[in-house]
Each structure stands twice: as C-alpha cells, then as structure tokens.
Amino acid sequence: MTTSTTAAPAVARASSRGSIKVAPLSCTIGAELSNVHLGAASRDAGLVAEIRALLLEHKVLFFRDQDITRAEHVAFAKHFGDLEDHPVAGSDPENPGLVRIYKTPDAPIDRYENSWHTDATWREKPPFGCVLRCIECPPVGGDTMWANMAEAYNRLPDHIKATIADLRARHSIEASFGAAMPIEKRLALKAQYPDAEHPVVRTHPETGEKILFVNAFTTHFTNYHTPERVRFGQDANPGAALLLNYLVSQAYIPEYQVRWRWKPNSMAMWDNRSTQHYAVMDYPPCHRRMERAGIVGDKPF
Ligand code: SIN
C-alpha cells in the first residue's frame, strides 16, 4: 500500500541537454551525465550553466572516466562559488579548498561520513554543494548514497508539516567532530566554529522548494517548548527528542535515495542545500581516497 500524498514522479527517462546525455539513476534523485568532460567544462561557462540547471533538476550528478587534473577539479567547482577548507580534514597543499578524504588500512577507523548528513550545517552558511572525485577505491564496497530532502519534506504527513513549520534547530561541530577530542581541543573547536541555528524547513534559494533540514549535525530544537507543542513541562524533552529522531530518520527511506558505486576517476556533484549523503564504510581494511571541493553557500531561510 502506498501512503504518498503527492503525485507520482514523472517516469525517469534518459534524455539529452545540448550535447550532454542524461540518464536518471532513480525516480526521485540523481542522474548520470555522459558525453561531458569536467576538465573542458572548467573552461566553458556555457557547459557550466547546463550542468547547473541539471544539478537543480536532479540534485546529484554523476560522471565516469573524469581523468582531470586537481587544478581542473578546483577550477570547475569555482564556477559555482568560492571553495572552503574543512577544520578537521586537511586539504591538498597545492590546491586550497580541495579536501582530502583519505582512508587507509593503517589509520584508525573514523565514523564521520557514514552517517546521513548534509555537509557542514554547523556553519552559519553551509556549503552550496560539493564536487567529489574518486582517486582510489576498494574493488567492491565504499559506495556513497544520497537522499532527496525536498521529497522527504513533501511526503511528510500534513500534521507534522504544521508542527515543524516555525521550528528552528541547533547544528554543532562540537558534538560531532569535536566529541572524540580532549576537552580543551573540543572547546577550542567550538570557540572557532560556534553552533549554528537554522530553520528545520528551509527554502531552496533557487528552486523555491521546501526542504527538511535536520541531519546528523543537529543537536536539538531551539524553540520547541511552546504551549502549542507542550502540555506539561515534563513532555518537552521526550517530545522534542522523538520528533527530531523521526525527522532525522526520513533520510533513511530508500524511496528518497540513490546509491553510486565508485571507480577511480568517477565524480559526483551534489546540491548540499537539498540533499543528505552517507558514505558506506563496509570496506576496511582497503584504501579509499576521495578529494572534495566544497563550495561556499548562503544562510538558510
Ligand atoms: C562526504 O561525506 O562529504 C564524503 C562522501 C564520500 O566520501 O563518499
């Protein structure tokens, strides 16, 4: 039985935009583009405009066989905005903004990318999007998944939409990347990157879509405790925690997702404003080396 309250999505079919071939990979999110080279696109504003339109339409774009240089990777991403480094993951010294996400068998296993998240929502201005390239990957495993958070919002029951319409929530690097640090280091990280507060439902600045905007970086609602939502003070904390867990769990629903298997020189570009992603960590003790250009975004409203 289907419980969807929205019209079924249009049937996803392969098509072309200019010279670019577009093959949707699921009914709700993600398309593989072929007949396009991002090195050439880094020097072609017209091609970039076509890719930008496709990004807004499909939310995640995938590319194979992109034997491009790091300079071309950075130059392509910079068409969409300035790049940002990451306070915990290091960047390529010769290409600032190109963050290295390198996993090796001898490094301790960390647990940051294998949670459903929107990148860096602990910033006042979380990234617009990212361009990720696979340098090295295991023969099998290490896929990445994305979820369409506009569709997740659309399909919420109406009473939940009414409850969350004015809610705001806190997002924290301290409680995520900082949690395993010694206290002094954790507090220094928090002082440099104080928690951010964002609407629980944001509006996409280009498409006008409403987007469910809570994820693994979200710690709590900041304005839940009102007479409309809380009958007795005692109800406030469990009520808020249950609602936040329910909202965060919407990204786990397979109908909103697409899954991508990497090969060296495969690339993905995602709209970080309308998606979440999860890097599946089923491959240790293999090597997996990814390089990510994160593009500065704007303040969610
Ligand atoms: C990320 O979480 O931004 C990286 C995703 C990946 O390594 O597949």
Tab-separated table of N, CA, C and O in Angstrom, residues 171-273:
chain	number	residue	atom	x	y	z
A	171	HIS	N	22.891	23.221	15.200
A	171	HIS	CA	23.783	22.283	14.489
A	171	HIS	C	25.189	22.493	15.043
A	171	HIS	O	25.636	23.643	15.171
A	172	SER	N	25.902	21.409	15.332
A	172	SER	CA	27.127	21.542	16.118
A	172	SER	C	28.286	20.711	15.575
A	172	SER	O	28.141	19.499	15.357
A	173	ILE	N	29.424	21.382	15.383
A	173	ILE	CA	30.645	20.617	15.080
A	173	ILE	C	31.216	20.057	16.377
A	173	ILE	O	31.845	19.009	16.397
A	174	GLU	N	30.957	20.764	17.488
A	174	GLU	CA	31.478	20.303	18.775
A	174	GLU	C	30.962	18.902	19.105
A	174	GLU	O	31.704	18.034	19.546
A	175	ALA	N	29.645	18.693	18.878
A	175	ALA	CA	29.027	17.422	19.262
A	175	ALA	C	29.285	16.316	18.242
A	175	ALA	O	28.908	15.176	18.462
A	176	SER	N	29.924	16.645	17.114
A	176	SER	CA	30.197	15.619	16.093
A	176	SER	C	31.710	15.418	15.997
A	176	SER	O	32.267	14.584	16.709
A	177	PHE	N	32.391	16.233	15.191
A	177	PHE	CA	33.847	16.074	15.063
A	177	PHE	C	34.558	16.314	16.398
A	177	PHE	O	35.610	15.751	16.664
A	178	GLY	N	33.981	17.172	17.248
A	178	GLY	CA	34.652	17.515	18.499
A	178	GLY	C	34.519	16.462	19.586
A	178	GLY	O	35.307	16.434	20.533
A	179	ALA	N	33.522	15.589	19.463
A	179	ALA	CA	33.155	14.728	20.592
A	179	ALA	C	34.280	13.800	21.047
A	179	ALA	O	34.395	13.507	22.240
A	180	ALA	N	35.114	13.345	20.104
A	180	ALA	CA	36.176	12.404	20.482
A	180	ALA	C	37.478	13.125	20.844
A	180	ALA	O	38.498	12.485	21.114
A	181	MET	N	37.442	14.469	20.858
A	181	MET	CA	38.674	15.230	21.168
A	181	MET	C	38.812	15.427	22.674
A	181	MET	O	37.796	15.465	23.385
A	182	PRO	N	40.040	15.635	23.169
A	182	PRO	CA	40.198	16.051	24.568
A	182	PRO	C	39.449	17.372	24.780
A	182	PRO	O	39.316	18.163	23.835
A	183	ILE	N	38.989	17.615	26.008
A	183	ILE	CA	38.072	18.732	26.258
A	183	ILE	C	38.621	20.085	25.790
A	183	ILE	O	37.891	20.882	25.188
A	184	GLU	N	39.930	20.340	25.992
A	184	GLU	CA	40.477	21.647	25.609
A	184	GLU	C	40.373	21.842	24.099
A	184	GLU	O	40.018	22.910	23.607
A	185	LYS	N	40.687	20.759	23.358
A	185	LYS	CA	40.652	20.839	21.889
A	185	LYS	C	39.200	20.998	21.418
A	185	LYS	O	38.901	21.755	20.492
A	186	ARG	N	38.311	20.287	22.099
A	186	ARG	CA	36.894	20.366	21.713
A	186	ARG	C	36.361	21.783	21.924
A	186	ARG	O	35.683	22.345	21.066
A	187	LEU	N	36.713	22.381	23.077
A	187	LEU	CA	36.210	23.730	23.355
A	187	LEU	C	36.837	24.768	22.416
A	187	LEU	O	36.186	25.732	22.005
A	188	ALA	N	38.091	24.532	22.040
A	188	ALA	CA	38.742	25.454	21.087
A	188	ALA	C	38.048	25.356	19.728
A	188	ALA	O	37.827	26.379	19.048
A	189	LEU	N	37.671	24.140	19.330
A	189	LEU	CA	36.957	23.955	18.058
A	189	LEU	C	35.620	24.691	18.104
A	189	LEU	O	35.235	25.397	17.167
A	190	LYS	N	34.941	24.562	19.250
A	190	LYS	CA	33.632	25.219	19.390
A	190	LYS	C	33.776	26.744	19.386
A	190	LYS	O	32.932	27.460	18.826
A	191	ALA	N	34.868	27.241	20.008
A	191	ALA	CA	35.067	28.697	20.032
A	191	ALA	C	35.283	29.225	18.606
A	191	ALA	O	34.818	30.306	18.246
A	192	GLN	N	35.979	28.427	17.795
A	192	GLN	CA	36.246	28.866	16.418
A	192	GLN	C	35.022	28.683	15.519
A	192	GLN	O	34.773	29.481	14.619
A	193	TYR	N	34.262	27.613	15.781
A	193	TYR	CA	33.058	27.331	14.978
A	193	TYR	C	31.871	27.168	15.920
A	193	TYR	O	31.470	26.040	16.242
A	194	PRO	N	31.315	28.294	16.408
A	194	PRO	CA	30.179	28.174	17.333
A	194	PRO	C	29.006	27.490	16.642
A	194	PRO	O	28.885	27.540	15.418
A	195	ASP	N	28.136	26.862	17.433
A	195	ASP	CA	26.961	26.203	16.875
A	195	ASP	C	26.179	27.174	16.001
A	195	ASP	O	26.104	28.365	16.292
A	196	ALA	N	25.546	26.634	14.980
A	196	ALA	CA	24.692	27.456	14.103
A	196	ALA	C	23.238	27.080	14.363
A	196	ALA	O	22.945	25.963	14.801
A	197	GLU	N	22.334	28.043	14.098
A	197	GLU	CA	20.904	27.749	14.211
A	197	GLU	C	20.259	27.931	12.833
A	197	GLU	O	20.509	28.940	12.168
A	198	HIS	N	19.477	26.941	12.415
A	198	HIS	CA	18.836	27.002	11.096
A	198	HIS	C	17.366	26.626	11.215
A	198	HIS	O	16.980	25.883	12.133
A	199	PRO	N	16.546	27.073	10.235
A	199	PRO	CA	15.165	26.589	10.218
A	199	PRO	C	15.132	25.083	9.959
A	199	PRO	O	15.978	24.555	9.228
A	200	VAL	N	14.151	24.410	10.556
A	200	VAL	CA	14.001	22.961	10.342
A	200	VAL	C	13.509	22.691	8.916
A	200	VAL	O	13.824	21.670	8.318
A	201	VAL	N	12.750	23.634	8.378
A	201	VAL	CA	12.335	23.548	6.975
A	201	VAL	C	12.941	24.753	6.267
A	201	VAL	O	12.554	25.896	6.541
A	202	ARG	N	13.909	24.515	5.397
A	202	ARG	CA	14.497	25.639	4.674
A	202	ARG	C	13.876	25.733	3.285
A	202	ARG	O	13.274	24.768	2.796
A	203	THR	N	14.039	26.899	2.674
A	203	THR	CA	13.545	27.119	1.315
A	203	THR	C	14.742	27.166	0.378
A	203	THR	O	15.726	27.865	0.660
A	204	HIS	N	14.661	26.399	-0.718
A	204	HIS	CA	15.789	26.395	-1.658
A	204	HIS	C	15.867	27.769	-2.332
A	204	HIS	O	14.880	28.240	-2.897
A	205	PRO	N	17.036	28.439	-2.261
A	205	PRO	CA	17.106	29.810	-2.775
A	205	PRO	C	16.919	29.918	-4.283
A	205	PRO	O	16.608	31.003	-4.785
A	206	GLU	N	17.108	28.826	-5.025
A	206	GLU	CA	16.960	28.916	-6.486
A	206	GLU	C	15.645	28.311	-6.979
A	206	GLU	O	15.016	28.841	-7.881
A	207	THR	N	15.214	27.180	-6.396
A	207	THR	CA	14.011	26.496	-6.916
A	207	THR	C	12.763	26.824	-6.100
A	207	THR	O	11.654	26.528	-6.543
A	208	GLY	N	12.944	27.374	-4.894
A	208	GLY	CA	11.801	27.662	-4.028
A	208	GLY	C	11.250	26.420	-3.320
A	208	GLY	O	10.276	26.531	-2.567
A	209	GLU	N	11.852	25.243	-3.533
A	209	GLU	CA	11.369	24.024	-2.855
A	209	GLU	C	11.544	24.155	-1.347
A	209	GLU	O	12.499	24.771	-0.873
A	210	LYS	N	10.643	23.492	-0.604
A	210	LYS	CA	10.820	23.369	0.846
A	210	LYS	C	11.598	22.091	1.121
A	210	LYS	O	11.329	21.041	0.503
A	211	ILE	N	12.524	22.185	2.073
A	211	ILE	CA	13.473	21.092	2.307
A	211	ILE	C	13.539	20.778	3.794
A	211	ILE	O	13.669	21.694	4.616
A	212	LEU	N	13.458	19.517	4.134
A	212	LEU	CA	13.627	19.094	5.520
A	212	LEU	C	15.113	19.195	5.859
A	212	LEU	O	15.945	18.519	5.243
A	213	PHE	N	15.468	20.046	6.836
A	213	PHE	CA	16.862	20.447	7.011
A	213	PHE	C	17.384	20.118	8.411
A	213	PHE	O	17.869	20.980	9.140
A	214	VAL	N	17.244	18.872	8.830
A	214	VAL	CA	17.907	18.384	10.050
A	214	VAL	C	18.680	17.127	9.674
A	214	VAL	O	18.260	16.378	8.801
A	215	ASN	N	19.799	16.898	10.356
A	215	ASN	CA	20.677	15.785	9.973
A	215	ASN	C	21.564	15.405	11.156
A	215	ASN	O	21.320	15.853	12.294
A	216	ALA	N	22.596	14.630	10.905
A	216	ALA	CA	23.433	14.116	11.988
A	216	ALA	C	24.128	15.224	12.790
A	216	ALA	O	24.587	14.982	13.911
A	217	PHE	N	24.233	16.436	12.242
A	217	PHE	CA	24.860	17.535	12.986
A	217	PHE	C	23.861	18.282	13.874
A	217	PHE	O	24.248	19.203	14.595
A	218	THR	N	22.571	17.921	13.790
A	218	THR	CA	21.545	18.654	14.536
A	218	THR	C	21.461	18.103	15.954
A	218	THR	O	21.278	16.889	16.140
A	219	THR	N	21.563	18.985	16.952
A	219	THR	CA	21.542	18.507	18.341
A	219	THR	C	20.173	18.657	19.001
A	219	THR	O	19.761	17.809	19.779
A	220	HIS	N	19.460	19.764	18.733
A	220	HIS	CA	18.164	19.975	19.392
A	220	HIS	C	17.406	21.121	18.730
A	220	HIS	O	17.997	21.946	18.024
A	221	PHE	N	16.093	21.144	18.973
A	221	PHE	CA	15.293	22.304	18.548
A	221	PHE	C	15.544	23.424	19.559
A	221	PHE	O	15.690	23.172	20.760
A	222	THR	N	15.505	24.662	19.088
A	222	THR	CA	15.737	25.780	19.999
A	222	THR	C	14.442	26.462	20.433
A	222	THR	O	14.451	27.257	21.371
A	223	ASN	N	13.316	26.181	19.760
A	223	ASN	CA	12.060	26.859	20.119
A	223	ASN	C	10.876	25.882	20.156
A	223	ASN	O	9.778	26.219	19.737
A	224	TYR	N	11.159	24.660	20.651
A	224	TYR	CA	10.104	23.636	20.694
A	224	TYR	C	9.110	23.886	21.826
A	224	TYR	O	7.917	23.628	21.696
A	225	HIS	N	9.625	24.422	22.960
A	225	HIS	CA	8.870	24.420	24.220
A	225	HIS	C	7.836	25.545	24.240
A	225	HIS	O	7.980	26.543	24.955
A	226	THR	N	6.791	25.405	23.429
A	226	THR	CA	5.701	26.403	23.397
A	226	THR	C	4.406	25.719	23.825
A	226	THR	O	4.300	24.488	23.744
A	227	PRO	N	3.395	26.496	24.290
A	227	PRO	CA	2.127	25.880	24.745
A	227	PRO	C	1.450	25.069	23.645
A	227	PRO	O	0.762	24.097	23.931
A	228	GLU	N	1.652	25.408	22.369
A	228	GLU	CA	1.017	24.639	21.284
A	228	GLU	C	1.590	23.226	21.205
A	228	GLU	O	0.913	22.292	20.802
A	229	ARG	N	2.880	23.072	21.574
A	229	ARG	CA	3.520	21.766	21.395
A	229	ARG	C	3.677	20.997	22.708
A	229	ARG	O	3.849	19.779	22.681
A	230	VAL	N	3.654	21.705	23.858
A	230	VAL	CA	3.985	21.057	25.135
A	230	VAL	C	2.838	21.266	26.123
A	230	VAL	O	2.541	22.409	26.495
A	231	ARG	N	2.180	20.177	26.559
A	231	ARG	CA	1.064	20.293	27.514
A	231	ARG	C	1.602	20.478	28.914
A	231	ARG	O	1.165	21.311	29.696
A	232	PHE	N	2.568	19.623	29.330
A	232	PHE	CA	3.208	19.680	30.638
A	232	PHE	C	4.702	19.824	30.388
A	232	PHE	O	5.211	19.227	29.434
A	233	GLY	N	5.366	20.568	31.249
A	233	GLY	CA	6.813	20.731	31.087
A	233	GLY	C	7.514	19.395	30.914
A	233	GLY	O	8.474	19.261	30.140
A	234	GLN	N	7.004	18.396	31.620
A	234	GLN	CA	7.582	17.060	31.584
A	234	GLN	C	7.648	16.489	30.165
A	234	GLN	O	8.524	15.694	29.840
A	235	ASP	N	6.728	16.913	29.309
A	235	ASP	CA	6.658	16.357	27.943
A	235	ASP	C	7.709	16.956	27.005
A	235	ASP	O	7.928	16.423	25.916
A	236	ALA	N	8.297	18.094	27.411
A	236	ALA	CA	9.083	18.855	26.425
A	236	ALA	C	10.258	18.050	25.867
A	236	ALA	O	10.396	17.920	24.645
A	237	ASN	N	11.105	17.506	26.743
A	237	ASN	CA	12.310	16.857	26.232
A	237	ASN	C	12.019	15.588	25.442
A	237	ASN	O	12.510	15.439	24.318
A	238	PRO	N	11.190	14.651	25.988
A	238	PRO	CA	10.908	13.465	25.163
A	238	PRO	C	10.162	13.822	23.884
A	238	PRO	O	10.426	13.235	22.826
A	239	GLY	N	9.254	14.787	23.950
A	239	GLY	CA	8.512	15.173	22.735
A	239	GLY	C	9.453	15.691	21.663
A	239	GLY	O	9.373	15.304	20.495
A	240	ALA	N	10.373	16.580	22.068
A	240	ALA	CA	11.307	17.151	21.100
A	240	ALA	C	12.248	16.072	20.559
A	240	ALA	O	12.519	16.010	19.356
A	241	ALA	N	12.744	15.197	21.465
A	241	ALA	CA	13.703	14.172	21.027
A	241	ALA	C	13.052	13.194	20.047
A	241	ALA	O	13.646	12.823	19.034
A	242	LEU	N	11.806	12.796	20.353
A	242	LEU	CA	11.120	11.858	19.460
A	242	LEU	C	10.885	12.491	18.093
A	242	LEU	O	11.095	11.862	17.053
A	243	LEU	N	10.459	13.759	18.107
A	243	LEU	CA	10.192	14.433	16.828
A	243	LEU	C	11.490	14.597	16.028
A	243	LEU	O	11.523	14.342	14.816
A	244	LEU	N	12.572	15.003	16.708
A	244	LEU	CA	13.837	15.184	15.980
A	244	LEU	C	14.309	13.850	15.398
A	244	LEU	O	14.724	13.779	14.237
A	245	ASN	N	14.218	12.775	16.195
A	245	ASN	CA	14.639	11.465	15.675
A	245	ASN	C	13.805	11.045	14.474
A	245	ASN	O	14.333	10.500	13.497
A	246	TYR	N	12.520	11.309	14.549
A	246	TYR	CA	11.632	10.958	13.430
A	246	TYR	C	12.043	11.734	12.175
A	246	TYR	O	12.162	11.160	11.075
A	247	LEU	N	12.290	13.032	12.344
A	247	LEU	CA	12.650	13.849	11.173
A	247	LEU	C	14.006	13.427	10.603
A	247	LEU	O	14.172	13.308	9.387
A	248	VAL	N	14.975	13.202	11.500
A	248	VAL	CA	16.312	12.795	11.045
A	248	VAL	C	16.223	11.462	10.289
A	248	VAL	O	16.926	11.235	9.297
A	249	SER	N	15.315	10.588	10.720
A	249	SER	CA	15.222	9.243	10.112
A	249	SER	C	14.595	9.268	8.714
A	249	SER	O	14.637	8.263	8.012
A	250	GLN	N	14.041	10.393	8.293
A	250	GLN	CA	13.417	10.422	6.960
A	250	GLN	C	14.449	10.179	5.841
A	250	GLN	O	14.125	9.619	4.803
A	251	ALA	N	15.686	10.595	6.068
A	251	ALA	CA	16.716	10.376	5.033
A	251	ALA	C	16.998	8.891	4.816
A	251	ALA	O	17.563	8.512	3.788
A	252	TYR	N	16.623	8.048	5.778
A	252	TYR	CA	16.943	6.617	5.674
A	252	TYR	C	15.974	5.890	4.726
A	252	TYR	O	16.121	4.697	4.481
A	253	ILE	N	14.933	6.580	4.252
A	253	ILE	CA	13.895	5.903	3.470
A	253	ILE	C	14.388	5.674	2.033
A	253	ILE	O	14.719	6.632	1.317
A	254	PRO	N	14.469	4.405	1.604
A	254	PRO	CA	15.073	4.106	0.290
A	254	PRO	C	14.386	4.802	-0.887
A	254	PRO	O	15.036	5.106	-1.885
A	255	GLU	N	13.093	5.071	-0.787
A	255	GLU	CA	12.395	5.737	-1.901
A	255	GLU	C	12.936	7.131	-2.188
A	255	GLU	O	12.675	7.691	-3.249
A	256	TYR	N	13.663	7.712	-1.241
A	256	TYR	CA	14.214	9.053	-1.458
A	256	TYR	C	15.684	9.008	-1.907
A	256	TYR	O	16.319	10.042	-2.023
A	257	GLN	N	16.217	7.801	-2.131
A	257	GLN	CA	17.675	7.653	-2.239
A	257	GLN	C	18.163	7.225	-3.621
A	257	GLN	O	17.412	6.675	-4.414
A	258	VAL	N	19.467	7.452	-3.806
A	258	VAL	CA	20.203	6.863	-4.926
A	258	VAL	C	21.547	6.389	-4.367
A	258	VAL	O	22.049	6.959	-3.387
A	259	ARG	N	22.103	5.328	-4.956
A	259	ARG	CA	23.380	4.777	-4.476
A	259	ARG	C	24.347	4.686	-5.651
A	259	ARG	O	23.971	4.220	-6.722
A	260	TRP	N	25.570	5.108	-5.427
A	260	TRP	CA	26.563	5.228	-6.501
A	260	TRP	C	27.783	4.382	-6.171
A	260	TRP	O	28.343	4.495	-5.079
A	261	ARG	N	28.170	3.543	-7.128
A	261	ARG	CA	29.384	2.731	-6.965
A	261	ARG	C	30.554	3.455	-7.628
A	261	ARG	O	30.469	3.850	-8.787
A	262	TRP	N	31.611	3.619	-6.873
A	262	TRP	CA	32.767	4.386	-7.357
A	262	TRP	C	33.722	3.540	-8.171
A	262	TRP	O	33.860	2.333	-7.937
A	263	LYS	N	34.409	4.199	-9.106
A	263	LYS	CA	35.603	3.660	-9.761
A	263	LYS	C	36.590	4.816	-9.759
A	263	LYS	O	36.156	5.983	-9.686
A	264	PRO	N	37.881	4.555	-9.890
A	264	PRO	CA	38.805	5.690	-9.991
A	264	PRO	C	38.367	6.616	-11.131
A	264	PRO	O	37.945	6.140	-12.201
A	265	ASN	N	38.442	7.914	-10.881
A	265	ASN	CA	38.027	8.955	-11.842
A	265	ASN	C	36.513	9.090	-12.003
A	265	ASN	O	36.048	9.802	-12.887
A	266	SER	N	35.728	8.408	-11.159
A	266	SER	CA	34.298	8.730	-11.111
A	266	SER	C	34.153	10.000	-10.277
A	266	SER	O	34.931	10.242	-9.347
A	267	MET	N	33.131	10.788	-10.605
A	267	MET	CA	32.884	12.019	-9.837
A	267	MET	C	31.399	12.158	-9.528
A	267	MET	O	30.554	11.587	-10.216
A	268	ALA	N	31.123	12.910	-8.469
A	268	ALA	CA	29.735	13.241	-8.130
A	268	ALA	C	29.707	14.715	-7.743
A	268	ALA	O	30.652	15.222	-7.127
A	269	MET	N	28.638	15.392	-8.137
A	269	MET	CA	28.412	16.772	-7.690
A	269	MET	C	27.026	16.824	-7.090
A	269	MET	O	26.059	16.358	-7.722
A	270	TRP	N	26.915	17.331	-5.844
A	270	TRP	CA	25.591	17.378	-5.228
A	270	TRP	C	25.230	18.772	-4.763
A	270	TRP	O	26.093	19.587	-4.445
A	271	ASP	N	23.922	18.998	-4.752
A	271	ASP	CA	23.356	20.226	-4.194
A	271	ASP	C	23.199	19.956	-2.698
A	271	ASP	O	22.336	19.179	-2.275
A	272	ASN	N	24.053	20.597	-1.908
A	272	ASN	CA	24.085	20.322	-0.463
A	272	ASN	C	22.907	20.962	0.270
A	272	ASN	O	22.658	20.695	1.426
A	273	ARG	N	22.160	21.840	-0.445
A	273	ARG	CA	21.036	22.528	0.179
A	273	ARG	C	19.811	21.634	0.236
A	273	ARG	O	18.940	21.819	1.079
